[in-house]
Amino acid sequence: MKRNILIALFAVVSLAGWAQENNYTIKFDPTSFVEENASIDSFYLVDLPDRNLITEKYAYQGKEINISGKVGKPQNVNLILIVKIAGGVRTQYIPLILETGNIVIMHDKQHSHYVSGTPLNDAMFAAMRDINQARQTNDLEKVRQLIIDYIKEHNNDVTAVSMLWELYLKTAKGAKDALTLIGQCNKDVQQHPSIVQLVKLISCPKEGDMFKDFSVEYEGKTTRLSDYVGKGQYVLVDFWASWCGPCRGEIPNLIAAYNKYKEKGLQVLGVAAWDKPKDTLKAIEEEKVPYPQIINSQQIGTDAYGITGIPEIILFAPDGKIIKRSLRGEMIDKILSEIFK
């Protein structure tokens, strides 16, 4: 009996020690992250890439923010700031590594934000400062080599996940280099959802490739991308969601393009992703969208094209080849005016 009690007490003490060891705090002054005429409404933490809530949504009280909780193994997260601006709100993302210790977020004019106080954040953001300095001098080969060297040194921790994305997005040979380095990382890095997404993105259709078809069922009807693309018209396809502010901001540009060029051979198509159909339909009515939509795509369309962020606007040629990806704002009319001049 005494022996069992001692074992139980030891287990309780061990668990208490583990919980204490795995505490984290995040401390920062958010006012340095927003412009003069903006104000912070709320903030919260989400994991990556699934954007699941780690904390509740806190109302901002107008002072320095302190977030605390418990974390097991380090993970890639975003601190989300909901910022009130003239005419609405915007969302600001602050990436960091959530790990045991006291995490401090600071503003850095050269890198927008800088995170320190814990081993992995110290390592990754120190490397990012060197990388950004090389980028400012336009030494792109040095940028590439600094990122590669970092990934090789950290191929068994989650900062490699962030740096592999940096390599892919910011360097000329990013796709090829990233695939090679992923193979040199441990299984935790290789199987991280963000890296699984990255591999899909690298292998997804690119500019110059033929379109990849997909089908979506909604209210008993099946709609395919091929119902519109590859039919002899230029097609501008917008992957969007009702809750996405930047997506809603692009809709007037798409409507203008549709009205200007539809008689000359342009079709515009919306693909509603990661959204509830009722919310999509409400947004279509509010925005007075005149062009057709594929409703309830969820992840089907975005997975087919390796899309991890929306809006993603893709222009397809009449034969179905991809002319341009990631069109936004004035770029839309610029490329269409060249086509239809």
mmCIF file of C-alpha atoms in Angstrom:
data_model
loop_
_atom_site.group_PDB
_atom_site.id
_atom_site.type_symbol
_atom_site.label_atom_id
_atom_site.label_comp_id
_atom_site.label_asym_id
_atom_site.label_seq_id
_atom_site.Cartn_x
_atom_site.Cartn_y
_atom_site.Cartn_z
ATOM 1 C CA MET A 1 0.000 0.000 0.000
ATOM 2 C CA LYS A 2 2.752 2.446 0.971
ATOM 3 C CA ARG A 3 4.638 1.574 -2.202
ATOM 4 C CA ASN A 4 1.546 2.262 -4.370
ATOM 5 C CA ILE A 5 0.954 5.597 -2.624
ATOM 6 C CA LEU A 6 4.575 6.619 -3.194
ATOM 7 C CA ILE A 7 4.317 5.676 -6.885
ATOM 8 C CA ALA A 8 1.100 7.691 -7.229
ATOM 9 C CA LEU A 9 2.651 10.691 -5.477
ATOM 10 C CA PHE A 10 5.732 10.467 -7.696
ATOM 11 C CA ALA A 11 3.488 10.378 -10.788
ATOM 12 C CA VAL A 12 1.572 13.454 -9.617
ATOM 13 C CA VAL A 13 4.809 15.338 -8.895
ATOM 14 C CA SER A 14 6.206 14.312 -12.288
ATOM 15 C CA LEU A 15 3.075 15.447 -14.114
ATOM 16 C CA ALA A 16 3.066 18.756 -12.242
ATOM 17 C CA GLY A 17 6.711 19.267 -13.167
ATOM 18 C CA TRP A 18 5.951 18.418 -16.797
ATOM 19 C CA ALA A 19 3.071 20.927 -16.894
ATOM 20 C CA GLN A 20 5.256 23.620 -15.380
ATOM 21 C CA GLU A 21 8.089 22.861 -17.786
ATOM 22 C CA ASN A 22 5.722 23.150 -20.746
ATOM 23 C CA ASN A 23 4.322 26.575 -19.901
ATOM 24 C CA TYR A 24 4.730 29.345 -22.444
ATOM 25 C CA THR A 25 4.074 33.054 -22.428
ATOM 26 C CA ILE A 26 3.853 35.458 -25.356
ATOM 27 C CA LYS A 27 4.435 39.121 -24.664
ATOM 28 C CA PHE A 28 4.180 41.979 -27.133
ATOM 29 C CA ASP A 29 3.037 45.539 -27.723
ATOM 30 C CA PRO A 30 0.661 45.267 -30.712
ATOM 31 C CA THR A 31 0.397 48.996 -31.345
ATOM 32 C CA SER A 32 3.697 48.960 -33.218
ATOM 33 C CA PHE A 33 2.188 46.603 -35.803
ATOM 34 C CA VAL A 34 -0.612 48.855 -37.032
ATOM 35 C CA GLU A 35 -0.795 52.172 -38.829
ATOM 36 C CA GLU A 36 -1.694 55.416 -37.099
ATOM 37 C CA ASN A 37 -5.390 55.498 -38.029
ATOM 38 C CA ALA A 38 -6.035 51.812 -37.245
ATOM 39 C CA SER A 39 -6.928 50.095 -33.988
ATOM 40 C CA ILE A 40 -6.722 46.514 -32.749
ATOM 41 C CA ASP A 41 -10.029 44.781 -32.066
ATOM 42 C CA SER A 42 -9.004 41.289 -30.976
ATOM 43 C CA PHE A 43 -6.301 38.625 -31.158
ATOM 44 C CA TYR A 44 -5.839 34.852 -30.939
ATOM 45 C CA LEU A 45 -3.477 31.977 -31.799
ATOM 46 C CA VAL A 46 -4.019 29.377 -34.542
ATOM 47 C CA ASP A 47 -1.932 26.404 -35.614
ATOM 48 C CA LEU A 48 -0.515 25.931 -39.095
ATOM 49 C CA PRO A 49 -1.541 24.996 -41.659
ATOM 50 C CA ASP A 50 -5.036 24.020 -40.503
ATOM 51 C CA ARG A 51 -5.762 27.320 -38.706
ATOM 52 C CA ASN A 52 -7.291 25.532 -35.716
ATOM 53 C CA LEU A 53 -7.761 27.752 -32.662
ATOM 54 C CA ILE A 54 -5.119 27.323 -29.969
ATOM 55 C CA THR A 55 -6.533 30.060 -27.761
ATOM 56 C CA GLU A 56 -9.892 31.743 -27.534
ATOM 57 C CA LYS A 57 -10.455 35.067 -29.287
ATOM 58 C CA TYR A 58 -9.450 37.808 -26.835
ATOM 59 C CA ALA A 59 -10.774 41.365 -26.966
ATOM 60 C CA TYR A 60 -7.926 43.870 -26.991
ATOM 61 C CA GLN A 61 -7.848 46.022 -23.851
ATOM 62 C CA GLY A 62 -5.549 48.741 -25.155
ATOM 63 C CA LYS A 63 -2.354 47.649 -23.411
ATOM 64 C CA GLU A 64 0.544 45.237 -23.731
ATOM 65 C CA ILE A 65 -0.679 41.735 -24.480
ATOM 66 C CA ASN A 66 0.307 38.639 -22.520
ATOM 67 C CA ILE A 67 -0.817 35.195 -23.671
ATOM 68 C CA SER A 68 0.029 32.101 -21.662
ATOM 69 C CA GLY A 69 -0.700 28.398 -21.905
ATOM 70 C CA LYS A 70 0.835 24.959 -22.148
ATOM 71 C CA VAL A 71 2.578 23.443 -25.117
ATOM 72 C CA GLY A 72 4.118 20.025 -25.666
ATOM 73 C CA LYS A 73 6.461 19.826 -28.635
ATOM 74 C CA PRO A 74 7.205 23.065 -30.543
ATOM 75 C CA GLN A 75 4.771 23.954 -33.305
ATOM 76 C CA ASN A 76 4.357 26.512 -36.080
ATOM 77 C CA VAL A 77 1.596 28.997 -35.281
ATOM 78 C CA ASN A 78 0.212 32.353 -36.311
ATOM 79 C CA LEU A 79 -0.724 35.089 -33.903
ATOM 80 C CA ILE A 80 -3.759 36.729 -35.510
ATOM 81 C CA LEU A 81 -4.545 40.417 -35.042
ATOM 82 C CA ILE A 82 -7.963 41.674 -36.124
ATOM 83 C CA VAL A 83 -7.378 45.318 -37.003
ATOM 84 C CA LYS A 84 -10.082 47.949 -37.479
ATOM 85 C CA ILE A 85 -9.431 50.245 -40.429
ATOM 86 C CA ALA A 86 -11.477 52.815 -42.307
ATOM 87 C CA GLY A 87 -14.277 50.957 -44.035
ATOM 88 C CA GLY A 88 -13.866 47.617 -42.304
ATOM 89 C CA VAL A 89 -11.295 45.285 -40.781
ATOM 90 C CA ARG A 90 -8.164 43.483 -41.895
ATOM 91 C CA THR A 91 -6.338 40.467 -40.548
ATOM 92 C CA GLN A 92 -2.644 40.593 -39.679
ATOM 93 C CA TYR A 93 -0.650 37.372 -39.347
ATOM 94 C CA ILE A 94 2.426 37.104 -37.115
ATOM 95 C CA PRO A 95 4.174 33.733 -37.562
ATOM 96 C CA LEU A 96 6.255 32.288 -34.727
ATOM 97 C CA ILE A 97 7.268 29.039 -33.072
ATOM 98 C CA LEU A 98 5.163 28.144 -30.043
ATOM 99 C CA GLU A 99 7.488 26.460 -27.559
ATOM 100 C CA THR A 100 8.280 26.354 -23.863
ATOM 101 C CA GLY A 101 9.562 29.651 -22.476
ATOM 102 C CA ASN A 102 8.958 33.372 -22.530
ATOM 103 C CA ILE A 103 8.378 34.473 -26.121
ATOM 104 C CA VAL A 104 8.778 38.164 -26.928
ATOM 105 C CA ILE A 105 7.517 39.734 -30.166
ATOM 106 C CA MET A 106 9.086 42.995 -31.284
ATOM 107 C CA HIS A 107 8.756 45.280 -34.267
ATOM 108 C CA ASP A 108 11.684 45.355 -36.653
ATOM 109 C CA LYS A 109 11.537 47.728 -39.625
ATOM 110 C CA GLN A 110 13.766 45.417 -41.644
ATOM 111 C CA HIS A 111 11.632 42.336 -41.032
ATOM 112 C CA SER A 112 8.232 43.666 -39.851
ATOM 113 C CA HIS A 113 8.427 41.543 -36.724
ATOM 114 C CA TYR A 114 11.075 39.732 -34.722
ATOM 115 C CA VAL A 115 10.554 36.954 -32.171
ATOM 116 C CA SER A 116 13.011 36.019 -29.424
ATOM 117 C CA GLY A 117 13.300 34.505 -25.964
ATOM 118 C CA THR A 118 13.184 30.800 -26.835
ATOM 119 C CA PRO A 119 15.750 28.603 -28.627
ATOM 120 C CA LEU A 120 13.965 27.955 -31.925
ATOM 121 C CA ASN A 121 12.583 31.477 -32.285
ATOM 122 C CA ASP A 122 16.042 32.895 -31.533
ATOM 123 C CA ALA A 123 17.631 30.660 -34.171
ATOM 124 C CA MET A 124 15.058 31.175 -36.911
ATOM 125 C CA PHE A 125 14.632 34.928 -36.580
ATOM 126 C CA ALA A 126 18.377 35.545 -36.296
ATOM 127 C CA ALA A 127 18.739 33.648 -39.570
ATOM 128 C CA MET A 128 15.877 35.655 -41.101
ATOM 129 C CA ARG A 129 17.689 38.896 -40.273
ATOM 130 C CA ASP A 130 20.768 37.694 -42.170
ATOM 131 C CA ILE A 131 18.606 36.518 -45.056
ATOM 132 C CA ASN A 132 16.796 39.850 -45.294
ATOM 133 C CA GLN A 133 20.052 41.782 -45.212
ATOM 134 C CA ALA A 134 21.292 39.714 -48.162
ATOM 135 C CA ARG A 135 17.984 40.296 -49.924
ATOM 136 C CA GLN A 136 18.301 44.063 -49.479
ATOM 137 C CA THR A 137 21.659 44.002 -51.245
ATOM 138 C CA ASN A 138 20.066 41.907 -54.008
ATOM 139 C CA ASP A 139 22.505 39.049 -53.329
ATOM 140 C CA LEU A 140 19.962 36.385 -54.247
ATOM 141 C CA GLU A 141 22.454 33.533 -54.354
ATOM 142 C CA LYS A 142 23.504 34.349 -50.789
ATOM 143 C CA VAL A 143 19.827 34.375 -49.772
ATOM 144 C CA ARG A 144 19.422 30.919 -51.279
ATOM 145 C CA GLN A 145 22.555 29.554 -49.619
ATOM 146 C CA LEU A 146 21.711 30.978 -46.183
ATOM 147 C CA ILE A 147 18.294 29.308 -46.271
ATOM 148 C CA ILE A 148 19.730 25.989 -47.481
ATOM 149 C CA ASP A 149 22.435 26.028 -44.789
ATOM 150 C CA TYR A 150 19.842 26.743 -42.112
ATOM 151 C CA ILE A 151 17.567 23.890 -43.225
ATOM 152 C CA LYS A 152 20.474 21.440 -43.247
ATOM 153 C CA GLU A 153 21.399 22.477 -39.707
ATOM 154 C CA HIS A 154 17.788 22.326 -38.463
ATOM 155 C CA ASN A 155 16.476 19.400 -40.494
ATOM 156 C CA ASN A 156 15.003 17.765 -37.377
ATOM 157 C CA ASP A 157 12.947 20.648 -35.940
ATOM 158 C CA VAL A 158 9.861 22.632 -36.975
ATOM 159 C CA THR A 159 11.769 25.748 -38.015
ATOM 160 C CA ALA A 160 12.815 23.756 -41.084
ATOM 161 C CA VAL A 161 9.131 23.770 -42.070
ATOM 162 C CA SER A 162 9.034 27.588 -42.164
ATOM 163 C CA MET A 163 12.368 27.832 -43.950
ATOM 164 C CA LEU A 164 11.406 25.293 -46.618
ATOM 165 C CA TRP A 165 8.457 27.524 -47.482
ATOM 166 C CA GLU A 166 10.773 30.551 -47.490
ATOM 167 C CA LEU A 167 13.071 28.706 -49.886
ATOM 168 C CA TYR A 168 10.210 27.772 -52.209
ATOM 169 C CA LEU A 169 8.542 31.191 -52.242
ATOM 170 C CA LYS A 170 11.557 33.502 -52.271
ATOM 171 C CA THR A 171 14.249 31.824 -54.399
ATOM 172 C CA ALA A 172 14.551 31.074 -58.097
ATOM 173 C CA LYS A 173 15.307 27.360 -57.724
ATOM 174 C CA GLY A 174 13.018 26.990 -54.718
ATOM 175 C CA ALA A 175 10.908 24.054 -55.897
ATOM 176 C CA LYS A 176 13.848 21.847 -56.848
ATOM 177 C CA ASP A 177 15.905 22.811 -53.771
ATOM 178 C CA ALA A 178 12.950 22.288 -51.433
ATOM 179 C CA LEU A 179 12.209 18.786 -52.719
ATOM 180 C CA THR A 180 15.860 17.799 -52.291
ATOM 181 C CA LEU A 181 16.062 19.169 -48.735
ATOM 182 C CA ILE A 182 12.722 17.680 -47.658
ATOM 183 C CA GLY A 183 14.243 14.293 -48.392
ATOM 184 C CA GLN A 184 17.082 15.105 -45.963
ATOM 185 C CA CYS A 185 14.760 16.077 -43.089
ATOM 186 C CA ASN A 186 13.494 13.741 -40.399
ATOM 187 C CA LYS A 187 10.041 12.135 -40.595
ATOM 188 C CA ASP A 188 8.388 14.704 -38.330
ATOM 189 C CA VAL A 189 9.341 17.473 -40.760
ATOM 190 C CA GLN A 190 8.497 15.419 -43.863
ATOM 191 C CA GLN A 191 5.077 14.487 -42.473
ATOM 192 C CA HIS A 192 4.233 17.956 -41.155
ATOM 193 C CA PRO A 193 0.934 19.074 -42.771
ATOM 194 C CA SER A 194 2.591 22.248 -44.099
ATOM 195 C CA ILE A 195 5.267 20.202 -45.863
ATOM 196 C CA VAL A 196 2.677 17.795 -47.249
ATOM 197 C CA GLN A 197 0.952 20.890 -48.672
ATOM 198 C CA LEU A 198 4.239 22.206 -50.030
ATOM 199 C CA VAL A 199 4.967 18.971 -51.879
ATOM 200 C CA LYS A 200 1.469 19.111 -53.397
ATOM 201 C CA LEU A 201 2.030 22.738 -54.374
ATOM 202 C CA ILE A 202 5.336 21.975 -56.058
ATOM 203 C CA SER A 203 3.679 19.242 -58.116
ATOM 204 C CA CYS A 204 0.526 21.253 -58.920
ATOM 205 C CA PRO A 205 -0.223 22.753 -62.364
ATOM 206 C CA LYS A 206 1.922 25.797 -63.109
ATOM 207 C CA GLU A 207 1.952 28.545 -65.717
ATOM 208 C CA GLY A 208 2.268 26.888 -69.123
ATOM 209 C CA ASP A 209 0.763 23.595 -67.908
ATOM 210 C CA MET A 210 -2.591 22.246 -69.057
ATOM 211 C CA PHE A 211 -5.446 22.694 -66.586
ATOM 212 C CA LYS A 212 -6.227 19.979 -64.052
ATOM 213 C CA ASP A 213 -9.909 19.121 -63.887
ATOM 214 C CA PHE A 214 -11.924 18.598 -60.713
ATOM 215 C CA SER A 215 -15.597 18.043 -59.925
ATOM 216 C CA VAL A 216 -17.827 19.307 -57.114
ATOM 217 C CA GLU A 217 -21.256 18.060 -56.052
ATOM 218 C CA TYR A 218 -23.828 20.475 -54.684
ATOM 219 C CA GLU A 219 -27.562 19.925 -54.271
ATOM 220 C CA GLY A 220 -27.460 16.783 -56.391
ATOM 221 C CA LYS A 221 -25.634 18.397 -59.325
ATOM 222 C CA THR A 222 -22.048 17.782 -60.358
ATOM 223 C CA THR A 223 -20.083 20.724 -61.758
ATOM 224 C CA ARG A 224 -16.615 20.362 -63.298
ATOM 225 C CA LEU A 225 -13.941 22.910 -64.017
ATOM 226 C CA SER A 226 -13.918 21.496 -67.552
ATOM 227 C CA ASP A 227 -17.503 22.721 -67.979
ATOM 228 C CA TYR A 228 -15.885 26.148 -68.408
ATOM 229 C CA VAL A 229 -12.144 25.735 -69.026
ATOM 230 C CA GLY A 230 -10.789 24.383 -72.316
ATOM 231 C CA LYS A 231 -13.951 25.280 -74.231
ATOM 232 C CA GLY A 232 -12.432 27.891 -76.544
ATOM 233 C CA GLN A 233 -12.675 30.935 -74.247
ATOM 234 C CA TYR A 234 -10.255 32.713 -71.961
ATOM 235 C CA VAL A 235 -11.397 31.910 -68.416
ATOM 236 C CA LEU A 236 -10.510 33.849 -65.274
ATOM 237 C CA VAL A 237 -11.043 31.540 -62.276
ATOM 238 C CA ASP A 238 -11.280 33.023 -58.788
ATOM 239 C CA PHE A 239 -10.797 30.736 -55.771
ATOM 240 C CA TRP A 240 -12.422 32.649 -52.908
ATOM 241 C CA ALA A 241 -14.529 32.525 -49.732
ATOM 242 C CA SER A 242 -17.195 34.791 -48.242
ATOM 243 C CA TRP A 243 -15.258 35.307 -44.990
ATOM 244 C CA CYS A 244 -12.051 36.348 -46.784
ATOM 245 C CA GLY A 245 -11.689 40.144 -46.838
ATOM 246 C CA PRO A 246 -9.084 40.254 -49.643
ATOM 247 C CA CYS A 247 -11.295 37.908 -51.689
ATOM 248 C CA ARG A 248 -14.251 40.232 -51.372
ATOM 249 C CA GLY A 249 -11.932 43.107 -52.260
ATOM 250 C CA GLU A 250 -11.068 41.482 -55.613
ATOM 251 C CA ILE A 251 -14.675 40.871 -56.662
ATOM 252 C CA PRO A 252 -15.212 44.427 -58.041
ATOM 253 C CA ASN A 253 -12.093 43.943 -60.208
ATOM 254 C CA LEU A 254 -13.462 40.651 -61.513
ATOM 255 C CA ILE A 255 -16.892 42.125 -62.212
ATOM 256 C CA ALA A 256 -15.260 45.001 -64.107
ATOM 257 C CA ALA A 257 -13.200 42.543 -66.171
ATOM 258 C CA TYR A 258 -16.262 40.408 -66.881
ATOM 259 C CA ASN A 259 -18.336 43.382 -68.042
ATOM 260 C CA LYS A 260 -15.487 44.804 -70.133
ATOM 261 C CA TYR A 261 -14.365 41.642 -71.931
ATOM 262 C CA LYS A 262 -17.235 39.129 -71.899
ATOM 263 C CA GLU A 263 -18.290 40.138 -75.432
ATOM 264 C CA LYS A 264 -14.709 39.622 -76.610
ATOM 265 C CA GLY A 265 -14.410 36.046 -75.375
ATOM 266 C CA LEU A 266 -13.768 36.164 -71.615
ATOM 267 C CA GLN A 267 -15.527 33.990 -69.074
ATOM 268 C CA VAL A 268 -15.135 34.586 -65.323
ATOM 269 C CA LEU A 269 -15.775 31.752 -62.867
ATOM 270 C CA GLY A 270 -15.855 31.770 -59.080
ATOM 271 C CA VAL A 271 -14.841 28.678 -57.106
ATOM 272 C CA ALA A 272 -16.055 28.927 -53.515
ATOM 273 C CA ALA A 273 -13.490 27.256 -51.241
ATOM 274 C CA TRP A 274 -13.431 26.515 -47.498
ATOM 275 C CA ASP A 275 -16.865 28.063 -47.067
ATOM 276 C CA LYS A 276 -20.440 27.207 -46.094
ATOM 277 C CA PRO A 277 -22.701 27.293 -49.174
ATOM 278 C CA LYS A 278 -25.259 29.520 -47.441
ATOM 279 C CA ASP A 279 -22.510 32.065 -46.664
ATOM 280 C CA THR A 280 -21.234 31.867 -50.233
ATOM 281 C CA LEU A 281 -24.698 32.508 -51.656
ATOM 282 C CA LYS A 282 -25.248 35.429 -49.306
ATOM 283 C CA ALA A 283 -21.944 37.011 -50.366
ATOM 284 C CA ILE A 284 -22.775 36.500 -54.062
ATOM 285 C CA GLU A 285 -26.023 38.378 -53.524
ATOM 286 C CA GLU A 286 -24.379 41.145 -51.487
ATOM 287 C CA GLU A 287 -21.619 41.675 -54.050
ATOM 288 C CA LYS A 288 -24.048 41.360 -56.994
ATOM 289 C CA VAL A 289 -21.773 38.846 -58.732
ATOM 290 C CA PRO A 290 -22.951 38.300 -62.341
ATOM 291 C CA TYR A 291 -20.682 35.417 -63.380
ATOM 292 C CA PRO A 292 -21.153 31.688 -62.625
ATOM 293 C CA GLN A 293 -19.906 29.917 -59.502
ATOM 294 C CA ILE A 294 -18.863 26.452 -58.404
ATOM 295 C CA ILE A 295 -20.416 26.221 -54.929
ATOM 296 C CA ASN A 296 -19.152 24.017 -52.080
ATOM 297 C CA SER A 297 -15.710 23.266 -53.508
ATOM 298 C CA GLN A 298 -14.236 23.214 -49.982
ATOM 299 C CA GLN A 299 -10.704 21.760 -50.472
ATOM 300 C CA ILE A 300 -11.325 19.972 -53.770
ATOM 301 C CA GLY A 301 -10.341 22.838 -56.068
ATOM 302 C CA THR A 302 -7.616 24.277 -53.862
ATOM 303 C CA ASP A 303 -5.969 20.859 -53.438
ATOM 304 C CA ALA A 304 -5.994 20.346 -57.212
ATOM 305 C CA TYR A 305 -4.069 23.604 -57.709
ATOM 306 C CA GLY A 306 -1.910 23.533 -54.559
ATOM 307 C CA ILE A 307 -3.597 26.648 -53.183
ATOM 308 C CA THR A 308 -2.813 27.449 -49.555
ATOM 309 C CA GLY A 309 -4.089 31.033 -49.455
ATOM 310 C CA ILE A 310 -6.950 32.859 -51.116
ATOM 311 C CA PRO A 311 -7.838 34.704 -53.227
ATOM 312 C CA GLU A 312 -6.038 32.809 -55.960
ATOM 313 C CA ILE A 313 -7.007 34.059 -59.422
ATOM 314 C CA ILE A 314 -5.868 32.009 -62.421
ATOM 315 C CA LEU A 315 -6.188 32.883 -66.108
ATOM 316 C CA PHE A 316 -6.639 29.963 -68.532
ATOM 317 C CA ALA A 317 -6.152 30.099 -72.285
ATOM 318 C CA PRO A 318 -8.899 28.927 -74.698
ATOM 319 C CA ASP A 319 -7.184 25.516 -74.978
ATOM 320 C CA GLY A 320 -7.011 25.135 -71.182
ATOM 321 C CA LYS A 321 -3.365 26.025 -70.582
ATOM 322 C CA ILE A 322 -2.545 28.202 -67.582
ATOM 323 C CA ILE A 323 -1.459 31.664 -68.697
ATOM 324 C CA LYS A 324 -1.021 33.325 -65.301
ATOM 325 C CA ARG A 325 -1.494 32.484 -61.633
ATOM 326 C CA SER A 326 -1.911 34.743 -58.594
ATOM 327 C CA LEU A 327 -3.441 37.682 -60.424
ATOM 328 C CA ARG A 328 -4.578 40.582 -58.248
ATOM 329 C CA GLY A 329 -5.872 44.137 -58.614
ATOM 330 C CA GLU A 330 -4.558 46.104 -61.592
ATOM 331 C CA MET A 331 -2.705 43.054 -62.904
ATOM 332 C CA ILE A 332 -6.044 41.565 -64.000
ATOM 333 C CA ASP A 333 -6.960 44.342 -66.414
ATOM 334 C CA LYS A 334 -3.361 44.761 -67.558
ATOM 335 C CA ILE A 335 -3.017 41.192 -68.803
ATOM 336 C CA LEU A 336 -6.531 41.098 -70.237
ATOM 337 C CA SER A 337 -6.061 44.387 -72.096
ATOM 338 C CA GLU A 338 -2.957 42.901 -73.753
ATOM 339 C CA ILE A 339 -4.905 39.806 -74.787
ATOM 340 C CA PHE A 340 -7.975 41.616 -76.109
ATOM 341 C CA LYS A 341 -6.339 44.751 -77.537
#
